[in-house]
Tab-separated table of C-alpha atoms and ligand atoms in Angstrom:
chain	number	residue	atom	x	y	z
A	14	UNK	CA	199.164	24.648	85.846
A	15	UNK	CA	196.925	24.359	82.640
A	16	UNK	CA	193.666	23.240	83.495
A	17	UNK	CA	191.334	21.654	80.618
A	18	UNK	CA	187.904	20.597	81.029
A	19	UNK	CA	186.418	17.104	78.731
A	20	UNK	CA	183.488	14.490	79.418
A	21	UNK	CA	185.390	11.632	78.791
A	22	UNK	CA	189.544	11.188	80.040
A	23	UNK	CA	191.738	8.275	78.715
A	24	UNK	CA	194.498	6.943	79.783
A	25	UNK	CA	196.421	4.984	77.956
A	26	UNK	CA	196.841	4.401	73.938
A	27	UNK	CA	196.308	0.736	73.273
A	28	UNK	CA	193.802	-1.394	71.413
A	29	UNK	CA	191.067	-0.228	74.786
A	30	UNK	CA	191.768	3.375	74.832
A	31	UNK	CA	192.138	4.025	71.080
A	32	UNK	CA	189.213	1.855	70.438
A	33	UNK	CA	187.252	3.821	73.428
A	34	UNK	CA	188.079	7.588	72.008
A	35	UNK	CA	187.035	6.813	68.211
A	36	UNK	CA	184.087	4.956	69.497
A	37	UNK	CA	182.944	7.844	71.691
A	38	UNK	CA	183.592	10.061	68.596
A	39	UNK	CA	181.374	8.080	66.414
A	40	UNK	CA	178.843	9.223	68.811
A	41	UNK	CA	179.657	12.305	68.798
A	42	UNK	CA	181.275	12.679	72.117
A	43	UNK	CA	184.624	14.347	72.991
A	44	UNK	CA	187.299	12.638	75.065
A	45	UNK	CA	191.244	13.374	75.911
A	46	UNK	CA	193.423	10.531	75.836
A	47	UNK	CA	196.666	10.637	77.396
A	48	UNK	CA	199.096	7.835	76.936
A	49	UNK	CA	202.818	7.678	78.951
A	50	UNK	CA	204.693	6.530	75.678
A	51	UNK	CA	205.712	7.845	72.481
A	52	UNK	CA	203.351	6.820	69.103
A	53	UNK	CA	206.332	4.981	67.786
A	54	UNK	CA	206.847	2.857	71.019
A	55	UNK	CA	203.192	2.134	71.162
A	56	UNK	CA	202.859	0.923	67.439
A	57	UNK	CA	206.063	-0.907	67.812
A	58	UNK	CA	204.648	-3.075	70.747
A	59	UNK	CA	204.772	-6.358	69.652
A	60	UNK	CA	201.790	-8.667	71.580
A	61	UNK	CA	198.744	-10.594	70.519
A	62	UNK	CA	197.829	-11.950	66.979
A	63	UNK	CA	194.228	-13.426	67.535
A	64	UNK	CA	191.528	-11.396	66.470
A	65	UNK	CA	188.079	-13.380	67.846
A	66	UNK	CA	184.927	-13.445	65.548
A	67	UNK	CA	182.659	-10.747	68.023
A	68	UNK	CA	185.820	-8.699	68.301
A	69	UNK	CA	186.635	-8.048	64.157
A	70	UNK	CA	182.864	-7.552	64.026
A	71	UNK	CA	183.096	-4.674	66.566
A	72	UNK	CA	186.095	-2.765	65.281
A	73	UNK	CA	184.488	-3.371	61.290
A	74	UNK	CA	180.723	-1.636	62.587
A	75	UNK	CA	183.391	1.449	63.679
A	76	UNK	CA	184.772	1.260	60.446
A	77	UNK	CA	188.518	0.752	61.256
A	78	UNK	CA	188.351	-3.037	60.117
A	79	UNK	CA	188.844	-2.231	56.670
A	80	UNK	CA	193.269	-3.016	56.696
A	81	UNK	CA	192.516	-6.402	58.869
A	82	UNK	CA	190.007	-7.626	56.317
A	83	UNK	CA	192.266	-6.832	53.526
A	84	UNK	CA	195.718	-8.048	55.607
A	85	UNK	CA	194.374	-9.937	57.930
A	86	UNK	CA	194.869	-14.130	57.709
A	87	UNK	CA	191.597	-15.626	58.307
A	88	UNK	CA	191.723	-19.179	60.030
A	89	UNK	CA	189.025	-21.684	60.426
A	90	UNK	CA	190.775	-24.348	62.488
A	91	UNK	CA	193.683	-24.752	64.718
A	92	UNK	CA	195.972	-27.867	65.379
A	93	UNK	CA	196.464	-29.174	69.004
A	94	UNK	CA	199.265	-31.574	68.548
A	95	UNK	CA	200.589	-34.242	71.664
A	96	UNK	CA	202.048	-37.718	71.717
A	97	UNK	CA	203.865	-37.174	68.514
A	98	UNK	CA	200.650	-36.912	66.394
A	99	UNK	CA	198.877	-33.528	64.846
A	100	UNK	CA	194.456	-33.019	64.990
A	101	UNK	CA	192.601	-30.225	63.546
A	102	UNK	CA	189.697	-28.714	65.489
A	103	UNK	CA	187.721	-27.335	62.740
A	104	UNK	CA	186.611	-24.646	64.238
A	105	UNK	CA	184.465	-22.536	61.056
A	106	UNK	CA	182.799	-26.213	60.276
A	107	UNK	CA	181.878	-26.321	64.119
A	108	UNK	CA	180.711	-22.917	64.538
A	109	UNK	CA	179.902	-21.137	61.755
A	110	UNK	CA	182.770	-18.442	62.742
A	111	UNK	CA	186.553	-17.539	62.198
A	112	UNK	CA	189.155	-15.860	63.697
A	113	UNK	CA	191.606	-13.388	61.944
A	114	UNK	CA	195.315	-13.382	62.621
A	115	UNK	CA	196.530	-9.700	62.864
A	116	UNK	CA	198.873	-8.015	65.253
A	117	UNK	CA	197.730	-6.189	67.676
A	118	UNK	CA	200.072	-3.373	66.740
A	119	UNK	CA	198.200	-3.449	63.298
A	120	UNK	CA	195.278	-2.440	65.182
A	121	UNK	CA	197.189	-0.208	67.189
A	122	UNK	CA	198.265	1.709	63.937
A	123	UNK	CA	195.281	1.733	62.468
A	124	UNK	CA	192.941	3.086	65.398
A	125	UNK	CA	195.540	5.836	65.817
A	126	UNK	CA	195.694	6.925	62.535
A	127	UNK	CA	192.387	7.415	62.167
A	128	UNK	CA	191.803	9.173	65.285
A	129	UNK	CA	194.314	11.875	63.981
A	130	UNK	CA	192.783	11.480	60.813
A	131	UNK	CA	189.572	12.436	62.654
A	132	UNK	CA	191.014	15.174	64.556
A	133	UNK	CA	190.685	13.384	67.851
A	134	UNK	CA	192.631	14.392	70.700
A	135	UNK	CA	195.155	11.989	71.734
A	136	UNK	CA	198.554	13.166	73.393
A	137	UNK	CA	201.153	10.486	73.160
A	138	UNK	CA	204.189	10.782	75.195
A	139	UNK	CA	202.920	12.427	77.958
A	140	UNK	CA	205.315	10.444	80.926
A	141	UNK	CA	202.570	8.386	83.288
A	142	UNK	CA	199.677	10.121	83.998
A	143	UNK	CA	197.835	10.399	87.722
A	144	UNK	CA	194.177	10.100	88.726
A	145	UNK	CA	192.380	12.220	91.209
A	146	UNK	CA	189.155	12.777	93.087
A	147	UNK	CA	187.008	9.630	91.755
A	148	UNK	CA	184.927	9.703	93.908
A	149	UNK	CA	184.029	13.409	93.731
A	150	UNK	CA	181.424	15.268	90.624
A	151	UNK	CA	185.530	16.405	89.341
A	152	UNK	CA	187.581	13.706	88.930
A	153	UNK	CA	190.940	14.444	87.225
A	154	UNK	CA	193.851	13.529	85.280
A	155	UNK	CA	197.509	14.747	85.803
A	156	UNK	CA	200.787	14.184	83.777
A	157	UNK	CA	204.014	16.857	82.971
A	158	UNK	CA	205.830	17.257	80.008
A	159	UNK	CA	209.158	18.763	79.742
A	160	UNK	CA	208.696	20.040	83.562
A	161	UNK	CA	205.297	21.755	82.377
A	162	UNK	CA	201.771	20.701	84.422
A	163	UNK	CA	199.106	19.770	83.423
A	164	UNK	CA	195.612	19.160	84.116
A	165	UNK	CA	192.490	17.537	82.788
A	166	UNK	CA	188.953	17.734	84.449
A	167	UNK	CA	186.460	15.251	83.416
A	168	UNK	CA	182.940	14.431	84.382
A	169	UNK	CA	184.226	10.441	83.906
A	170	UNK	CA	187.808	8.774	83.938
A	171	UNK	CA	188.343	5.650	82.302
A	172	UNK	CA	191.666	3.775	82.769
A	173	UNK	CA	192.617	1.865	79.538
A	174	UNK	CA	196.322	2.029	81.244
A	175	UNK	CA	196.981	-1.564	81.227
A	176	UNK	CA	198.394	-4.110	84.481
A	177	UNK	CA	200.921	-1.334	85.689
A	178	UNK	CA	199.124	1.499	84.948
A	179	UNK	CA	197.316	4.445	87.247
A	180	UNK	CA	194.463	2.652	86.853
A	181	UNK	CA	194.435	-0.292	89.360
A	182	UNK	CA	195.850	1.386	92.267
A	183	UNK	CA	193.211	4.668	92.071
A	184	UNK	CA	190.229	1.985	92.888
A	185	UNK	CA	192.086	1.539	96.447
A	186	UNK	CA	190.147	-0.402	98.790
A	187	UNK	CA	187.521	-1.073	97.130
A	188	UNK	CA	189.230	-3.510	94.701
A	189	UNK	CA	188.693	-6.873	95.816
A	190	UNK	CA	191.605	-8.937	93.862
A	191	UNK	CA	191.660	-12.520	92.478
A	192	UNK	CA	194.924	-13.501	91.078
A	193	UNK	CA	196.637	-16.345	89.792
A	194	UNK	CA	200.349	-16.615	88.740
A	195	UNK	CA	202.216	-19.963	87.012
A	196	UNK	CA	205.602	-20.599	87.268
A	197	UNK	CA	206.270	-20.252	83.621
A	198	UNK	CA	206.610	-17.442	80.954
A	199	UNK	CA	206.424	-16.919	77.190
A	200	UNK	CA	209.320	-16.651	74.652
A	201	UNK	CA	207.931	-15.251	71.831
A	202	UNK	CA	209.818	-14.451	68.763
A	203	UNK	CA	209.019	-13.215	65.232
A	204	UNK	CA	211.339	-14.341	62.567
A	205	UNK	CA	211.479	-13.754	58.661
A	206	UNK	CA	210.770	-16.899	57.681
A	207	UNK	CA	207.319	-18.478	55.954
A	208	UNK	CA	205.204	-20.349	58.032
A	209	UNK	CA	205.077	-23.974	57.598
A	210	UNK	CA	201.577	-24.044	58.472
A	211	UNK	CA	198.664	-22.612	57.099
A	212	UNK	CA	196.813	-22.230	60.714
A	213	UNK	CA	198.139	-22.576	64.190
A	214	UNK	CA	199.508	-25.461	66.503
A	215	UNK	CA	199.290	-25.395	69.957
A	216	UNK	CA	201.642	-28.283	70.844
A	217	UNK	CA	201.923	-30.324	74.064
A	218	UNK	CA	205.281	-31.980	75.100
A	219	UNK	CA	206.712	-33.489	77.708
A	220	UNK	CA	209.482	-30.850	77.499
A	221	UNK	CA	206.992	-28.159	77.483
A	222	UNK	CA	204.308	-26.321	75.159
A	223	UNK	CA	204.905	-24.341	72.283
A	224	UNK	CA	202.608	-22.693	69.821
A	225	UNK	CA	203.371	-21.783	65.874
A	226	UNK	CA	201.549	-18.624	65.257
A	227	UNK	CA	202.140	-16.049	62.157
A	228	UNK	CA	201.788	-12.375	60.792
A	229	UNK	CA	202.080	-13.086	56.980
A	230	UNK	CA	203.220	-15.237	54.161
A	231	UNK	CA	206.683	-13.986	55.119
A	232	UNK	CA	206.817	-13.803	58.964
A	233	UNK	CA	206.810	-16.312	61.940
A	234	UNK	CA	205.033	-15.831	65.612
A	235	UNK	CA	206.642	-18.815	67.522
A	236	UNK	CA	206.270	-18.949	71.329
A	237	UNK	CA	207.983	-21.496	73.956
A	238	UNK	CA	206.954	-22.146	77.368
A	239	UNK	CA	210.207	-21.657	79.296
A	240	UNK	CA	210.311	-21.447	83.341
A	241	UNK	CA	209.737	-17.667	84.447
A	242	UNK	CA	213.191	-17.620	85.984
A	243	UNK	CA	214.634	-18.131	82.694
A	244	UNK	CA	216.347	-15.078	80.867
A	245	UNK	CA	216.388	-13.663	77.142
A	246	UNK	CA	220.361	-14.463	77.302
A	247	UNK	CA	219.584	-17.866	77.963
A	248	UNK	CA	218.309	-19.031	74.738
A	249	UNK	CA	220.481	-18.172	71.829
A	250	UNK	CA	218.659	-18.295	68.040
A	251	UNK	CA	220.160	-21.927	67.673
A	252	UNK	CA	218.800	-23.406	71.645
A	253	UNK	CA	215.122	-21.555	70.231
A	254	UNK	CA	214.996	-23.204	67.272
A	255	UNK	CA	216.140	-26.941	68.465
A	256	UNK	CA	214.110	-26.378	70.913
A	257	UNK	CA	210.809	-25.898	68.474
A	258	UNK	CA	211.968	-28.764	66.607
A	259	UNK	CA	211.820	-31.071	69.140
A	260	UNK	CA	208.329	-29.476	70.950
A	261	UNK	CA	206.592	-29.750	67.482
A	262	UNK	CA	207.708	-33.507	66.933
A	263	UNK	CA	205.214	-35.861	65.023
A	264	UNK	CA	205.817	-39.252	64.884
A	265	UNK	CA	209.164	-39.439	67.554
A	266	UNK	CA	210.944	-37.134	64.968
A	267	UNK	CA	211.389	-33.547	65.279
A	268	UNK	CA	209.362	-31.408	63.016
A	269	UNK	CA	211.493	-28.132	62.053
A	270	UNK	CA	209.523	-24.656	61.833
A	271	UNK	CA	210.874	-23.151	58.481
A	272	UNK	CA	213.943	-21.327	60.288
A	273	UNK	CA	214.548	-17.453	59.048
A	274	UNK	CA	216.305	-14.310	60.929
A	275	UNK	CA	214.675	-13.494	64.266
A	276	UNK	CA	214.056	-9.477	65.045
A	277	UNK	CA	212.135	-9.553	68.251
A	278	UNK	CA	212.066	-11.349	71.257
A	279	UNK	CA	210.445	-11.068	73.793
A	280	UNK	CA	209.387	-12.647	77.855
A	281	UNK	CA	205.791	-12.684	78.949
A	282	UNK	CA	204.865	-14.372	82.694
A	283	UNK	CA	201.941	-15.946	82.302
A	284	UNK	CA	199.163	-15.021	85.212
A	285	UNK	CA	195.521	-14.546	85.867
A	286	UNK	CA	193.916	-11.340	87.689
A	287	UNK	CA	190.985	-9.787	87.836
A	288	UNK	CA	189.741	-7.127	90.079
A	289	UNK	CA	186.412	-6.273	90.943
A	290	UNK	CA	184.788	-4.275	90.051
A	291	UNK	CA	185.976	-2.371	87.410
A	292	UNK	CA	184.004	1.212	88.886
A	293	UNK	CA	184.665	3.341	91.253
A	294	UNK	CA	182.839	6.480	91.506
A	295	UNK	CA	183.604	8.249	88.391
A	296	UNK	CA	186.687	6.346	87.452
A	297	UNK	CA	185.937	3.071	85.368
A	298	UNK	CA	188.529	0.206	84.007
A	299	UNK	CA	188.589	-1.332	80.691
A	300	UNK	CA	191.365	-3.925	79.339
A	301	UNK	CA	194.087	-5.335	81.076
A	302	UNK	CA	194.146	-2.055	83.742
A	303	UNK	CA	190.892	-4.420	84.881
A	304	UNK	CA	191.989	-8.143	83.974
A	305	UNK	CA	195.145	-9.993	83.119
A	306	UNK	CA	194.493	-13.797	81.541
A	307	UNK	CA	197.532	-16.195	80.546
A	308	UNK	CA	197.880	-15.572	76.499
A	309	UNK	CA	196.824	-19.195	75.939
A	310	UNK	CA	193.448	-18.538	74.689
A	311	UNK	CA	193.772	-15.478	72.690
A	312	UNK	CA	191.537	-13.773	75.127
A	313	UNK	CA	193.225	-10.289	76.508
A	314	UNK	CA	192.839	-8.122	74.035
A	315	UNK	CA	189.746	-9.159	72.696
A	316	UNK	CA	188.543	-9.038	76.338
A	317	UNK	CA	189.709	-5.218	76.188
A	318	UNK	CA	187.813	-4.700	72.666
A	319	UNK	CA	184.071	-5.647	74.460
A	320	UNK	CA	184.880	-4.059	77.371
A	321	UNK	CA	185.211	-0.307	75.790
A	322	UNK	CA	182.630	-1.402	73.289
A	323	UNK	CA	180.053	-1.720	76.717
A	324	UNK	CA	181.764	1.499	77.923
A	325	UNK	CA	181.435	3.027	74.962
A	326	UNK	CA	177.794	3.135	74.449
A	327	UNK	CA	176.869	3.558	78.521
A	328	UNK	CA	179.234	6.454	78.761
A	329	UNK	CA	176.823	7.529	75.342
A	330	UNK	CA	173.642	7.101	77.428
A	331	UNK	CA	174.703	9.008	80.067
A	332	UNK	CA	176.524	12.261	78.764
A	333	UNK	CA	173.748	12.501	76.168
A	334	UNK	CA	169.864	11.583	78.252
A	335	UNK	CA	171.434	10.951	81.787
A	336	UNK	CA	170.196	7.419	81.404
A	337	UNK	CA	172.667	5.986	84.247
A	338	UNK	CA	171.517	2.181	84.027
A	339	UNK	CA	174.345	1.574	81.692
A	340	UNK	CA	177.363	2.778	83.626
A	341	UNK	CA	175.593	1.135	86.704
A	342	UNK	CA	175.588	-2.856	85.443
A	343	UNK	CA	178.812	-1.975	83.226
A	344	UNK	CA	180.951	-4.389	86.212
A	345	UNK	CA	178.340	-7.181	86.038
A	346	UNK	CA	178.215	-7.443	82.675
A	347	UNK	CA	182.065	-6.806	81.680
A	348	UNK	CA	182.541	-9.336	84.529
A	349	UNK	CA	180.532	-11.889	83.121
A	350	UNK	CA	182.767	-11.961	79.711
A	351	UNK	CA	185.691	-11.479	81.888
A	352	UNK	CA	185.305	-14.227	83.706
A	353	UNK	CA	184.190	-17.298	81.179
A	354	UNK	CA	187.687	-15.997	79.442
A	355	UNK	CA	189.683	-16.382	82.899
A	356	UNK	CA	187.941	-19.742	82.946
A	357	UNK	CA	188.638	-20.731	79.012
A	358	UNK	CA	192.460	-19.419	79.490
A	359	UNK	CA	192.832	-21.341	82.699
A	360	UNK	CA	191.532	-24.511	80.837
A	361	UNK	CA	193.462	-23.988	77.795
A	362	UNK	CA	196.615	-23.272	79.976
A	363	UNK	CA	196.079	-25.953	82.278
A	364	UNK	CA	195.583	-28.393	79.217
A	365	UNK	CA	198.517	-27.582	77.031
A	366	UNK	CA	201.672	-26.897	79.206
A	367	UNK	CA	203.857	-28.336	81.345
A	368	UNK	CA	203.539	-28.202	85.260
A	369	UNK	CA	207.274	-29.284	87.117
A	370	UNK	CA	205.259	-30.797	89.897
A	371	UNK	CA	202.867	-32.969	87.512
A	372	UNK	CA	203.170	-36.595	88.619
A	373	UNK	CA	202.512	-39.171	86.310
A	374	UNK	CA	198.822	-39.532	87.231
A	375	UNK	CA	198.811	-35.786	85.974
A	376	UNK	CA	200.554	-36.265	82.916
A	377	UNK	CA	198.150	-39.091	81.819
A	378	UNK	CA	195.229	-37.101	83.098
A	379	UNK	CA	196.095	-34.132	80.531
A	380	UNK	CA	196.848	-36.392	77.819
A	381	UNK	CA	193.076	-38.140	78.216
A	382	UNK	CA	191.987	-34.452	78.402
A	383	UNK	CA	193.437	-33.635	74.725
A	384	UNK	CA	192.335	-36.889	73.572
A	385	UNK	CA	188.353	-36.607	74.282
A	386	UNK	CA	188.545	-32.389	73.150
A	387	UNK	CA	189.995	-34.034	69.611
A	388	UNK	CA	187.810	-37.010	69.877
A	389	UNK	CA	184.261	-35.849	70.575
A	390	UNK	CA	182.268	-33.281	68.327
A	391	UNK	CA	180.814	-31.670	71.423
A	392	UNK	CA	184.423	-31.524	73.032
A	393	UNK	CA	185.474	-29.921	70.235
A	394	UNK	CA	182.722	-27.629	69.823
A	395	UNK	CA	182.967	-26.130	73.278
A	396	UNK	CA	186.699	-25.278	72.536
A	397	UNK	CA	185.998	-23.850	69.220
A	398	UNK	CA	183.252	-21.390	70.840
A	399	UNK	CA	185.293	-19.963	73.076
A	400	UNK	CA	188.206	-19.929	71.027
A	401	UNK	CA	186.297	-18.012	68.042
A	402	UNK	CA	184.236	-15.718	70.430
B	268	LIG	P1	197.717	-2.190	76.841
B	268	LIG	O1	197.856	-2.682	75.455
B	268	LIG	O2	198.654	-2.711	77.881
B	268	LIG	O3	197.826	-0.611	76.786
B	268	LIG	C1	197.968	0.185	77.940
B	268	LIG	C2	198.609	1.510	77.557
B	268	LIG	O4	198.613	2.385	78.688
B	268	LIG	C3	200.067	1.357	77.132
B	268	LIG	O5	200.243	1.988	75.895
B	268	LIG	C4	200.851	2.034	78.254
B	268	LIG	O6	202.033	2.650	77.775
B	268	LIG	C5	199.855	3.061	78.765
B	268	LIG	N1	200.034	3.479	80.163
B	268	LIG	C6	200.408	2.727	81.218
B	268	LIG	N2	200.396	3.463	82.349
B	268	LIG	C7	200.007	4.713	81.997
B	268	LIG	C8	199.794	5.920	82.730
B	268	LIG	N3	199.947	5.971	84.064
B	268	LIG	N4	199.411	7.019	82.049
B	268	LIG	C9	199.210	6.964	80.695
B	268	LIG	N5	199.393	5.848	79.954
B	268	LIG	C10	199.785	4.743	80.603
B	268	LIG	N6	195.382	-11.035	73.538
B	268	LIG	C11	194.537	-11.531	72.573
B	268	LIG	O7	193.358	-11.150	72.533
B	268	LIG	N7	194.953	-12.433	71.608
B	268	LIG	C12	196.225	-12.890	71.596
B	268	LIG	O8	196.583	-13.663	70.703
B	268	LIG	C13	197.126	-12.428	72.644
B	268	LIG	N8	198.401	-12.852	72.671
B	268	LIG	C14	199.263	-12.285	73.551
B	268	LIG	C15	200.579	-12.710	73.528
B	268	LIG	C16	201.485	-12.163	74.410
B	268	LIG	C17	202.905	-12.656	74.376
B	268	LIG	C18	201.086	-11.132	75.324
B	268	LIG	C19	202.089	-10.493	76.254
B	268	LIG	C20	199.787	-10.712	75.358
B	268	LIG	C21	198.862	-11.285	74.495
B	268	LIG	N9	197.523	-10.888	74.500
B	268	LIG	C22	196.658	-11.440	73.592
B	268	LIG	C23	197.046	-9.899	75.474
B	268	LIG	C24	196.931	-8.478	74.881
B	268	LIG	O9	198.157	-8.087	74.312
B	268	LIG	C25	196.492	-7.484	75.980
B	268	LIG	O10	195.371	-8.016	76.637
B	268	LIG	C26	196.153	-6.109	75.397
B	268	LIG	O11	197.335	-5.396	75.116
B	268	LIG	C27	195.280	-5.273	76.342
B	268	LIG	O12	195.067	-3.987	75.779
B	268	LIG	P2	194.872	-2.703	76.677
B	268	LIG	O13	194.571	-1.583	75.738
B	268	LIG	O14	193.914	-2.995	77.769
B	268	LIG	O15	196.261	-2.461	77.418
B	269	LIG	C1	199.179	-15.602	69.227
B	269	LIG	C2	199.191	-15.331	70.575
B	269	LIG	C3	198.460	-16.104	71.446
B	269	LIG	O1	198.455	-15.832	72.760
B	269	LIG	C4	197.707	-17.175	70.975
B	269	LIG	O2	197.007	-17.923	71.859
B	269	LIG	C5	197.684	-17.442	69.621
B	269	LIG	C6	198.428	-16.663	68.743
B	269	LIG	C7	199.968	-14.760	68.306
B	269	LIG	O3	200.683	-13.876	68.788
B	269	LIG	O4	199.916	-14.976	67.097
């Protein structure tokens, strides 16, 4: 078996791990990343759109913001719509920030292009990689290729793997887990069609929430909530789109997203987890390998971008003075984002869909909810700060 020595190993090739390796090259420190898929898979995965203000700022000071800015759609407001009528939270008025609209496999492309741009050592379809020895001075990384062996030794591991990943089951025992899962999923489609909106509407109905997203002048992000039993055969192009019309409805008429061909689809359950911490011995977690939240905030991947962005520079401190206090409080203070987006996703989620055992009591309850967030300034302005991050 090939053995190869590096400070830093990565697994896994999305916005944490990409963003983790060109960081930790910025500062001049080497790292292998190893990711199970192939580069087309990854750059083909279509997820989140919503790029918060803190996390465009971070990937612009490592100079790979420069396609977002230029692509990118920037929004300063977003549309919660219920009981038939639309209201704009205007979020840049309320906070001085925006968010930018860009896929997350936009990022995706343009991290790993410039790490091989940059010479950086990233090995994409390497089948799923294993992790070893964490709590020993040698931890170390395994995958095979084409029957061959091989093996990485590292002075740290960091998992950037995502929810299925190597990552959460190498912490073992000593993951304490706190997890919550809703009977509901995602459909999310992308269509060819221009957006009938300028800026996004999350939309509460009694049949269930849906949210009109975007990716450019040309192309729709539209999601449904549908129950998590429910299967991509069940809902045929026409069923989606009757459905949106009637979800989006303002004033007791249905309110038709522009309609256009749809080329992905796609089911996503919607659940909360987060396991603590995210450190054990020499292994660490970053992204969704550490923390799941529902996608009704926005959070997950920006959650992911401040996480390696902490890593990133305590890793720094270490390899280069031995300064350890930064790996040490890395958990508390990843947690503390972590969990104030669990809490804002839970609210958001809570607020905005559908729950088959609300009773009417509930039903009002939510509506009141939506009414005072639209209604009072400081309402409005708590929403906006955690939406725009
Ligand atoms: P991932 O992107 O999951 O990457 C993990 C990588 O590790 C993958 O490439 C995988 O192939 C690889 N891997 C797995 N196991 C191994 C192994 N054993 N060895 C090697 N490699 C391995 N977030 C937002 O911020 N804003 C949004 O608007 C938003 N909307 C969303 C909408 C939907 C429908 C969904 C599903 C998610 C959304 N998210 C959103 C969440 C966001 O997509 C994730 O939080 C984000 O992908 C996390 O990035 P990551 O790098 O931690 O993990
Ligand atoms: C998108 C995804 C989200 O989860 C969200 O809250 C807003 C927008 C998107 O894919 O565009």
């Amino acid at each position: 078996m090939a053995t190869e020595r590096t400070p830093v190993a990565i697994l896994g090739a999305g916005p944490a791990g990409l963003l983790l390796s060109h960081l930790l090259h910025l500062n001049g420190i080497e790292s292998i990343l190893v990711e199970a898929r192939d580069r087309e898979y990854v750059q083909a995965r279509v997820r989140a759109g919503v790029v918060e203000h803190g996390a465009a700022d971070i990937l612009r000071q490592a100079g790979v913001g420069e396609r977002m800015d230029r692509e990118g759609l920037r929004h300063g407001g977003i549309e919660l719509r219920f009981d038939g009528a639309g209201h704009r939270i205007a979020m840049s008025d309320l906070t001085g920030r925006h968010i930018t609209v860009y896929g997350q496999q936009e990022i995706v492309h343009d991290l790993a292009e410039r790490r091989i741009a940059d010479g950086g050592d990233v090995r994409f379809a390497c089948g799923p990689a294993a992790i070893h020895g964490v709590d020993s001075a040698e931890p170390s990384v395994t995958y095979a290729v084409d029957g061959v062996e091989h093996r990485i030794v590292a002075d740290f591991v960091v998992a950037c793997d995502g929810a299925h990943g190597a990552g959460r089951p190498a912490m073992g025992e000593s993951l304490t887990t706190f997890e919550k899962v809703y009977p509901f999923a995602w459909l999310g489609i992308l269509a060819h069609a221009a957006p009938r909106v300028d800026e996004l509407v999350y939309a509460n109905h009694e049949r269930g929430f849906a949210l009109y997203s975007m990716r450019s002048p040309s192309v729709t992000r539209l999601y449904l909530q549908v129950p998590s039993t429910d299967r991509l055969e069940d809902w045929s192009d026409e069923r989606i789109w009757d459905e949106l019309a009637v979800r989006f409805s303002l004033d007791g008429e249905p309110w038709e997203p522009t309609r256009g061909e749809i080329f992905e689809r796609s089911l996503a359950p919607l659940r909360s987890y987060v396991g603590e911490p995210m450190q054990r011995g020499r292994l660490f977690l970053a992204g969704d390998a550490a923390h799941t939240v529902p996608p009704t905030g926005a959070k997950g991947m920006n959650l992911a971008i401040r996480d390696v962005d902490l890593l990133a520079r305590a890793l720094t401190e270490q390899i280069r003075s031995g300064a350890e206090e930064g790996l040490r409080t890395y958990t508390d203070r990843a947690l503390r984002a972590v969990w104030r987006a669990e809490y804002f996703s839970w609210w958001m989620t809570t607020m905005l869909h559908r729950f088959d055992d609300d009773s009417g009591f509930d039903r009002r309850v939510q509506t009141a909810q939506l009414r005072s967030v639209v209604g009072s300034e400081a309402h409005a302005t708590a929403l906006s700060e955690n939406y725009v991050g």
